Short mmCIF file of C-alpha atoms and ligand atoms in Angstrom, two decimals:
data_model
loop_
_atom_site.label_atom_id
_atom_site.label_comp_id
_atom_site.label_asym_id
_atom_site.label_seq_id
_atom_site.Cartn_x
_atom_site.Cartn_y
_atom_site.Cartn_z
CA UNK Q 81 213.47 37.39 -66.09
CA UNK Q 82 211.36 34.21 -66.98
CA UNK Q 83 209.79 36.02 -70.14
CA UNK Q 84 213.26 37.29 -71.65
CA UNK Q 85 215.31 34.32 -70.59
CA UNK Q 86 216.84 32.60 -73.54
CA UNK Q 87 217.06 29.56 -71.16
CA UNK Q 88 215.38 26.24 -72.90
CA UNK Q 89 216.46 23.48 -70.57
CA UNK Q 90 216.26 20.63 -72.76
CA UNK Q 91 215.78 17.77 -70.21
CA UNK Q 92 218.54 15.81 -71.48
CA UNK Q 93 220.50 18.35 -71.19
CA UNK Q 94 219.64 19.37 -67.74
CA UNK Q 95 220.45 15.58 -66.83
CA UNK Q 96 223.91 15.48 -67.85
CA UNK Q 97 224.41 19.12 -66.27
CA UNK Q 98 223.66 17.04 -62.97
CA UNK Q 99 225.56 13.96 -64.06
CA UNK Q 100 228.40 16.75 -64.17
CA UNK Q 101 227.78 18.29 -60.91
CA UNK Q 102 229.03 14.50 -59.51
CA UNK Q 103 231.90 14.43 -61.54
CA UNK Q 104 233.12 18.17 -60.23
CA UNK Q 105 232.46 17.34 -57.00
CA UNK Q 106 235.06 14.71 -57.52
CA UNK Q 107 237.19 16.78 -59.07
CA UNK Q 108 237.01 19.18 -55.60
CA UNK Q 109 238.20 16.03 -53.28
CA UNK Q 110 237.50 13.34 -51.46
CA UNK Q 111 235.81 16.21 -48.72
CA UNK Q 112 233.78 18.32 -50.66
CA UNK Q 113 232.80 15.70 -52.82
CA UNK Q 114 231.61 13.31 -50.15
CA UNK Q 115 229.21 16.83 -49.38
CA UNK Q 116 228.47 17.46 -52.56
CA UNK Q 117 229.48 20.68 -52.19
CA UNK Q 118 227.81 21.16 -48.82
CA UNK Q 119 224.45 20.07 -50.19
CA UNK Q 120 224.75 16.15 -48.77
CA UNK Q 121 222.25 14.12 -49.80
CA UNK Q 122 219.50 16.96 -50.03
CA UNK Q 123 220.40 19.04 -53.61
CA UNK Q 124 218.67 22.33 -52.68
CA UNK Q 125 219.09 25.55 -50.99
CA UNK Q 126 219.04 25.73 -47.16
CA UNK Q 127 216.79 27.48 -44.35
CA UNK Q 128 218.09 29.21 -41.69
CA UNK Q 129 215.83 30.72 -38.71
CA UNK Q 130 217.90 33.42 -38.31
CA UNK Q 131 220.76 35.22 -40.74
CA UNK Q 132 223.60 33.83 -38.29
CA UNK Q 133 222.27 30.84 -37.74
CA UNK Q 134 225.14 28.63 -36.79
CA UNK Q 135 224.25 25.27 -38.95
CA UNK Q 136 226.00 23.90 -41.76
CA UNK Q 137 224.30 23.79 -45.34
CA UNK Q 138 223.69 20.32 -45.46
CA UNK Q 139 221.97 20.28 -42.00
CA UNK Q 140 219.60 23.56 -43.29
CA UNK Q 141 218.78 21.69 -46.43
CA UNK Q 142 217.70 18.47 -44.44
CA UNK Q 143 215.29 21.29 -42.38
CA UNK Q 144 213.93 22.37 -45.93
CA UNK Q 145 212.83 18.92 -46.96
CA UNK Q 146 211.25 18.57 -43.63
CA UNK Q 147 208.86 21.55 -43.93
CA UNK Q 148 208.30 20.38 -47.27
CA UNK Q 149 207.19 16.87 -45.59
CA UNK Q 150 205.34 18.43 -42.57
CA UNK Q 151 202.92 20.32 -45.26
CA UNK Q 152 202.46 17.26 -47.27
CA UNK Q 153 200.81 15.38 -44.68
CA UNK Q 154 200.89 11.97 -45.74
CA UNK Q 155 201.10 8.75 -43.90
CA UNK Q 156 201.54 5.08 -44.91
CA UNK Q 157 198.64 4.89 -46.78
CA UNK Q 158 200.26 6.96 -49.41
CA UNK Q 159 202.18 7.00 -52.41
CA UNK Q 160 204.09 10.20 -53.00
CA UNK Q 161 205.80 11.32 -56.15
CA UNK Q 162 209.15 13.04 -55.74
CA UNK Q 163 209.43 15.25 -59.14
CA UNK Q 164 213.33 15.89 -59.41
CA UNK Q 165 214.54 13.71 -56.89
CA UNK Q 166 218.12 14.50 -56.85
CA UNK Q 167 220.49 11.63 -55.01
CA UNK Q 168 217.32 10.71 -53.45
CA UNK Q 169 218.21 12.06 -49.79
CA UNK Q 170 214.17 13.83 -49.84
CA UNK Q 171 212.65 10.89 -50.79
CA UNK Q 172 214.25 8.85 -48.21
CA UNK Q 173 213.41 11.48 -45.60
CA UNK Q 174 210.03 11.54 -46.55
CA UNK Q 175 209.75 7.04 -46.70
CA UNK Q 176 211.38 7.38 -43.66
CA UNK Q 177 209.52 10.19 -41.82
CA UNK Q 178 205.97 9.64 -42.78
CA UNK Q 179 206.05 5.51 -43.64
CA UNK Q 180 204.73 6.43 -47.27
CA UNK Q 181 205.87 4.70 -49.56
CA UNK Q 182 207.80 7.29 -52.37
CA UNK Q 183 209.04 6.81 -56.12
CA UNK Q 184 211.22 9.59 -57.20
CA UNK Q 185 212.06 10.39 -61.00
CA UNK Q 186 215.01 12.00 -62.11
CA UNK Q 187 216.37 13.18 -65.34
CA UNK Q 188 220.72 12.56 -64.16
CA UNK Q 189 221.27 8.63 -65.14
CA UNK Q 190 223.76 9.11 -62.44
CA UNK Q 191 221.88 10.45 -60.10
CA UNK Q 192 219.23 7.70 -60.09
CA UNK Q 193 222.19 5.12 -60.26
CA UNK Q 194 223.28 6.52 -57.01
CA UNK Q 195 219.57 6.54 -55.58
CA UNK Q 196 218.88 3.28 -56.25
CA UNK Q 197 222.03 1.91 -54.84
CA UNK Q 198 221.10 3.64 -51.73
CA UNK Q 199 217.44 3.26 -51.28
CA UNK Q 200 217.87 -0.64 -52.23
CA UNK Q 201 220.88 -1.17 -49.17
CA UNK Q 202 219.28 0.35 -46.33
CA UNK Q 203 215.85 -0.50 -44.40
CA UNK Q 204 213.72 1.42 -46.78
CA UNK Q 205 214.07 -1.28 -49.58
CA UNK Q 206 210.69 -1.83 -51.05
CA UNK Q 207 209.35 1.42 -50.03
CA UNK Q 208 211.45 4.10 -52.24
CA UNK Q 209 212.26 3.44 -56.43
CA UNK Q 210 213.56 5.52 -58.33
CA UNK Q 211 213.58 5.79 -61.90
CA UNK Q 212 215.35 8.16 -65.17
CA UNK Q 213 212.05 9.74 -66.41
CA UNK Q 214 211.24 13.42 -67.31
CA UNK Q 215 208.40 15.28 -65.30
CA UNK Q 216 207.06 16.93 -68.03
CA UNK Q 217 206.59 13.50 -69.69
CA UNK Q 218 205.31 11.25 -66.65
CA UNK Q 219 205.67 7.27 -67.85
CA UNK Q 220 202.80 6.98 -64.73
CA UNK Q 221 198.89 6.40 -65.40
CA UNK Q 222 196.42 9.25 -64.13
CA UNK Q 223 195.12 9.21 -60.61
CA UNK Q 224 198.51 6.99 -59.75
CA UNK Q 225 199.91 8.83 -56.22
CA UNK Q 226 198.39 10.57 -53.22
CA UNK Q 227 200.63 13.73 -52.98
CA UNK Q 228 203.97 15.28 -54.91
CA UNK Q 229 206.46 17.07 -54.50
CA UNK Q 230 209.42 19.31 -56.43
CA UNK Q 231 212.06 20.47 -54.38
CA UNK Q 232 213.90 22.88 -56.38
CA UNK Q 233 213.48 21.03 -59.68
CA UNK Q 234 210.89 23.24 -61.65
CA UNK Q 235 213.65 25.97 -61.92
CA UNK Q 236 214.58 23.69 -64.62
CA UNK Q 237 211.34 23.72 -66.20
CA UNK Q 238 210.71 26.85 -68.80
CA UNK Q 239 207.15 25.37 -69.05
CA UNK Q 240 206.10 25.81 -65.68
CA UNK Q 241 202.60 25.47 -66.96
CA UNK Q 242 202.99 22.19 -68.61
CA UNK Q 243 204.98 20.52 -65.55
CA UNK Q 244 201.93 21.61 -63.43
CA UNK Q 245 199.45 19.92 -65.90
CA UNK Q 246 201.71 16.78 -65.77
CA UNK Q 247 201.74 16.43 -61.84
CA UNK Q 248 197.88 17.09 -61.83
CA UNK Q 249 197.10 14.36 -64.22
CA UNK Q 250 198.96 11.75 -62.10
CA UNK Q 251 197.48 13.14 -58.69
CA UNK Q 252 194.50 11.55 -57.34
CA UNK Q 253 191.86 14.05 -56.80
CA UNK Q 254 192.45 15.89 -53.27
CA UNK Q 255 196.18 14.87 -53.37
CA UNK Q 256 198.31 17.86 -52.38
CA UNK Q 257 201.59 18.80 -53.98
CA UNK Q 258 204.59 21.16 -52.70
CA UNK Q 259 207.28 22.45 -54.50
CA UNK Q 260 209.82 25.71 -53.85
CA UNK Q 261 210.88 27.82 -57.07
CA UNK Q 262 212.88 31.12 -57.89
CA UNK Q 263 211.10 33.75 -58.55
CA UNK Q 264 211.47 37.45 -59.22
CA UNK Q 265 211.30 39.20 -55.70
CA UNK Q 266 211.97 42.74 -56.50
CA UNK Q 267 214.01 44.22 -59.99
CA UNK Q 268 217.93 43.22 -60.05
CA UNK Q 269 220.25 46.10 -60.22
CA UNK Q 270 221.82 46.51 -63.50
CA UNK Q 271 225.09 45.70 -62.20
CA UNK Q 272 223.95 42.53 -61.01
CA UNK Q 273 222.08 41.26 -63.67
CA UNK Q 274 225.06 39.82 -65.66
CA UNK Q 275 225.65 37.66 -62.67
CA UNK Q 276 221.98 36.26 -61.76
CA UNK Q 277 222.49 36.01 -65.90
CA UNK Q 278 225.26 33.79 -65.77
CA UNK Q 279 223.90 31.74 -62.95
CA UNK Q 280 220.50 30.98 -64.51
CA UNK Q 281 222.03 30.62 -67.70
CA UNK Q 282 225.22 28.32 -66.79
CA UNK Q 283 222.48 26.11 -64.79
CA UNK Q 284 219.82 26.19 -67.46
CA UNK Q 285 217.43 27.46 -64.71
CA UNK Q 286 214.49 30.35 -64.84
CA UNK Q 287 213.23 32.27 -62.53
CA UNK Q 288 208.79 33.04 -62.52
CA UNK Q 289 206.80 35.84 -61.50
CA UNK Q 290 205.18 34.77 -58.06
CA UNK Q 291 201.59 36.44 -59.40
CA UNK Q 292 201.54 34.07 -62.00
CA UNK Q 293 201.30 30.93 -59.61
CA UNK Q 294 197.23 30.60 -58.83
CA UNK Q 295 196.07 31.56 -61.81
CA UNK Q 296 198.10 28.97 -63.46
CA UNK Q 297 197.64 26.25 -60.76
CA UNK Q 298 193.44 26.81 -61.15
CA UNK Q 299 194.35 26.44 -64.98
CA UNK Q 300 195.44 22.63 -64.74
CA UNK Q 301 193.31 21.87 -61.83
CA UNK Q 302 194.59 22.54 -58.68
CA UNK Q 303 193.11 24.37 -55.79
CA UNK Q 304 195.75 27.09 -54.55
CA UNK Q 305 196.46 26.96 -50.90
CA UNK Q 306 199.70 28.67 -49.78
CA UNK Q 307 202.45 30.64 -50.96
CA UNK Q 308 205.49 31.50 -48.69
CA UNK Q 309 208.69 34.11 -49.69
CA UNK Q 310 211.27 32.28 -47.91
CA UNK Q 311 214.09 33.99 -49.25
CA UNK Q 312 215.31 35.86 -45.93
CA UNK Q 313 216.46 32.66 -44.46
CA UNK Q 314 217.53 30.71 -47.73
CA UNK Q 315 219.68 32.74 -50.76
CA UNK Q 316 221.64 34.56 -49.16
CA UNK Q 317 222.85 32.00 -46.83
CA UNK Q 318 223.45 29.34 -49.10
CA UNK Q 319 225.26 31.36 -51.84
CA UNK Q 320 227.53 32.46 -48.78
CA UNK Q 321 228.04 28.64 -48.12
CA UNK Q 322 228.74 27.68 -51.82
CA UNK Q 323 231.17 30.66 -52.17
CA UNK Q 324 232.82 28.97 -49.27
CA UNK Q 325 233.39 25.78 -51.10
CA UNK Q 326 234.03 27.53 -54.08
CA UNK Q 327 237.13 30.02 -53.04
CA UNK Q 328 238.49 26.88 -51.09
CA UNK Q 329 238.73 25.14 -54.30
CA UNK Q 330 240.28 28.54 -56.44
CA UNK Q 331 242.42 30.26 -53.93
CA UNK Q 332 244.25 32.58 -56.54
CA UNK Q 333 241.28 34.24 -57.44
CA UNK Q 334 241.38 37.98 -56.76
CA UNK Q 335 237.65 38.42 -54.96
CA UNK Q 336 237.67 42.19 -54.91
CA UNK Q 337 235.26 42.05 -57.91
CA UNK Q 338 232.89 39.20 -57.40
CA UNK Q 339 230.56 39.48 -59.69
CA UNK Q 340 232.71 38.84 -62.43
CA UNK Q 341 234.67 35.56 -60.77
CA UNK Q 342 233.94 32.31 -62.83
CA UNK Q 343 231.72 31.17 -60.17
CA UNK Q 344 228.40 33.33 -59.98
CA UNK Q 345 227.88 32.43 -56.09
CA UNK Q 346 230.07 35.16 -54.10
CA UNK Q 347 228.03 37.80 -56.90
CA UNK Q 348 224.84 36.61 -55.96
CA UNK Q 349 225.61 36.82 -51.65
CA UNK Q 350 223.54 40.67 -51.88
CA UNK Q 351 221.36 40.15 -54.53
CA UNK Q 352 217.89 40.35 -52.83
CA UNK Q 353 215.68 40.54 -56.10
CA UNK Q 354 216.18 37.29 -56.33
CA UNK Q 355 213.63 35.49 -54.52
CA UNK Q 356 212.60 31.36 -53.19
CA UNK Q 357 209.17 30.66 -52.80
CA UNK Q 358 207.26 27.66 -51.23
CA UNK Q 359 203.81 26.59 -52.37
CA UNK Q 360 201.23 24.61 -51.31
CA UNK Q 361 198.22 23.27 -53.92
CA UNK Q 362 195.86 20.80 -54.01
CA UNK Q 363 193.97 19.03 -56.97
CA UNK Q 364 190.57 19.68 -57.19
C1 LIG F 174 218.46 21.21 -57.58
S1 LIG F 174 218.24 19.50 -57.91
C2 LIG F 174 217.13 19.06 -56.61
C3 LIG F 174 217.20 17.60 -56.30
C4 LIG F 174 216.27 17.10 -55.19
N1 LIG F 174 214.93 17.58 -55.34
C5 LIG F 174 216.79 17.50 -53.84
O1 LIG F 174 216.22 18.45 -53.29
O2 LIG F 174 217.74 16.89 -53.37
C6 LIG F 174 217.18 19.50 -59.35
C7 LIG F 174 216.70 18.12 -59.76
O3 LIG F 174 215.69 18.27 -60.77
C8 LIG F 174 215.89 17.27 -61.74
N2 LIG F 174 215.21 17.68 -62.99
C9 LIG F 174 215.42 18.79 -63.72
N3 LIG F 174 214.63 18.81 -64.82
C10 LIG F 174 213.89 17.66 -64.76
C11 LIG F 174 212.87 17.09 -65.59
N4 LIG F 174 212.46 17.70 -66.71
N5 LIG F 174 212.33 15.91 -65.20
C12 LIG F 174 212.74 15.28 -64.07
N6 LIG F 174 213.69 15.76 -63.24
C13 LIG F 174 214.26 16.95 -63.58
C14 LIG F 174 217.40 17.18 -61.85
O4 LIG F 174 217.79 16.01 -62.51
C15 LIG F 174 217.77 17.22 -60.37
O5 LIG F 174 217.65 15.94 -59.82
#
């Protein structure tokens, strides 16, 4: 899909599609909206060990951000660069977790209003900023942090490539970055593909071809260390969950049909083609 998309994710663009994401959630009520959806404070899909796992979303996206913190593998010493930070809930994992300190960029003015307002109240003042900047732009000098990482935040980067070349620039030489993506796991039925479509589209988000990864990562200077398909304990588990929030919200909706609801999630529950990925690099 990520050579036929017509997606072009104009940063700005993407920002205020995440300023907006706040403002529905307010429109859902005071519940969902204090969950943002379900998410909390960590805006990305969750991992489950088994199918039936019985934990919320918001407690299996707080165990994604930890395995992307356990295969960063910093410490206090470090400064780590949160590409995409979201309301900032990673970034304050991560300060708090590892000690490092962490400086997270976002393209949603709103979202790094909220951020700030919450990294500057608690007891990790001085040790998390964050800051309206776009990643494929970096306002930072080269050689400026220790490690990176993008949790879900290059789906909204056509330009995978140039992202890449950005993050390597401001990584110190042997700093490691991690990141999870969407990629295309196996071909979408035809009767789905108006659905993963609408999703992509409605989110200005892309999906990449997995193969393309290390030869694109040795392009910009990175060493290539791990890939992992985590999508058997992530999609279809977290499109079940925001389904939930989203039929709670539109009860007159007939869901014989799903894949044609206003809401892609219940159509995308069975559709395995479409795949999550964790990586692992390192710049050389
Ligand atoms: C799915 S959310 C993930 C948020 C956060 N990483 C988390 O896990 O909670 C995607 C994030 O990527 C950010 N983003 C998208 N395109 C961006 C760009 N070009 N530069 C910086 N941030 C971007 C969005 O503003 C949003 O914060």
């Amino acid at each position: 899909m990520s050579g036929k998309s017509i997606v072009t994710a104009i940063p700005e663009e993407v920002g205020r599609l995440y300023d907006r994401f706040g403002e529905e959630c307010l429109d859902l009520g005071a519940a969902e909206e204090a969950s943002n959806f379900g998410f909390g404070e960590h805006l990305h899909f969750g991992y489950w060990e088994t199918p039936d796992e019985d934990i919320s979303l918001d407690i299996a996206a707080i165990r994604l951000t930890d395995m992307v913190i356990d295969r960063l593998k910093v410490d206090h010493t470090h400064h780590v660069l949160d590409i995409g930070c979201g309301v900032g809930g990673p970034a304050l994992r991560m300060a708090r977790r590892t000690g490092a300190r962490v400086t997270g960029i976002s393209v949603s003015q709103d979202q790094i209003t909220e951020a700030v307002a919450v990294g500057e109240s608690g007891d990790l003042a001085g040790r998390v900023d964050f800051r309206l900047a776009d990643a494929l732009d970096l306002p930072f000098p080269d050689d400026s942090f220790d490690a990176a990482f993008a949790l879900e935040s290059v789906i909204h980067m056509p330009d995978r490539r140039r992202v890449l070349q950005e993050i390597s620039r401001v990584l110190r030489p042997g700093g490691r970055l991690v990141l999870t993506d969407f990629f295309e796991r196996a071909p979408i039925p035809a009767v789905k593909l108006p659905v993963v479509k609408r999703l992509l589209e409605g989110s200005m988000m892309t999906t990449v071809k997995v193969e393309n990864y290390p030869p694109m990562l040795r392009d910009v200077g990175f060493m290539f260390e791990e890939i992992v398909d985590i999508s058997a304990h992530t999609t279809r588990r977290t499109f079940m969950e925001m389904s939930k929030v989203w039929t709670r919200a539109n009860p007159d909706f007939d869901l014989e049909d799903v894949n044609t609801l206003p809401d892609p999630c219940p159509g995308m529950v069975d559709v395995e083609g479409f795949g999550y990925l964790l990586l692992v690099a390192r710049r050389t």
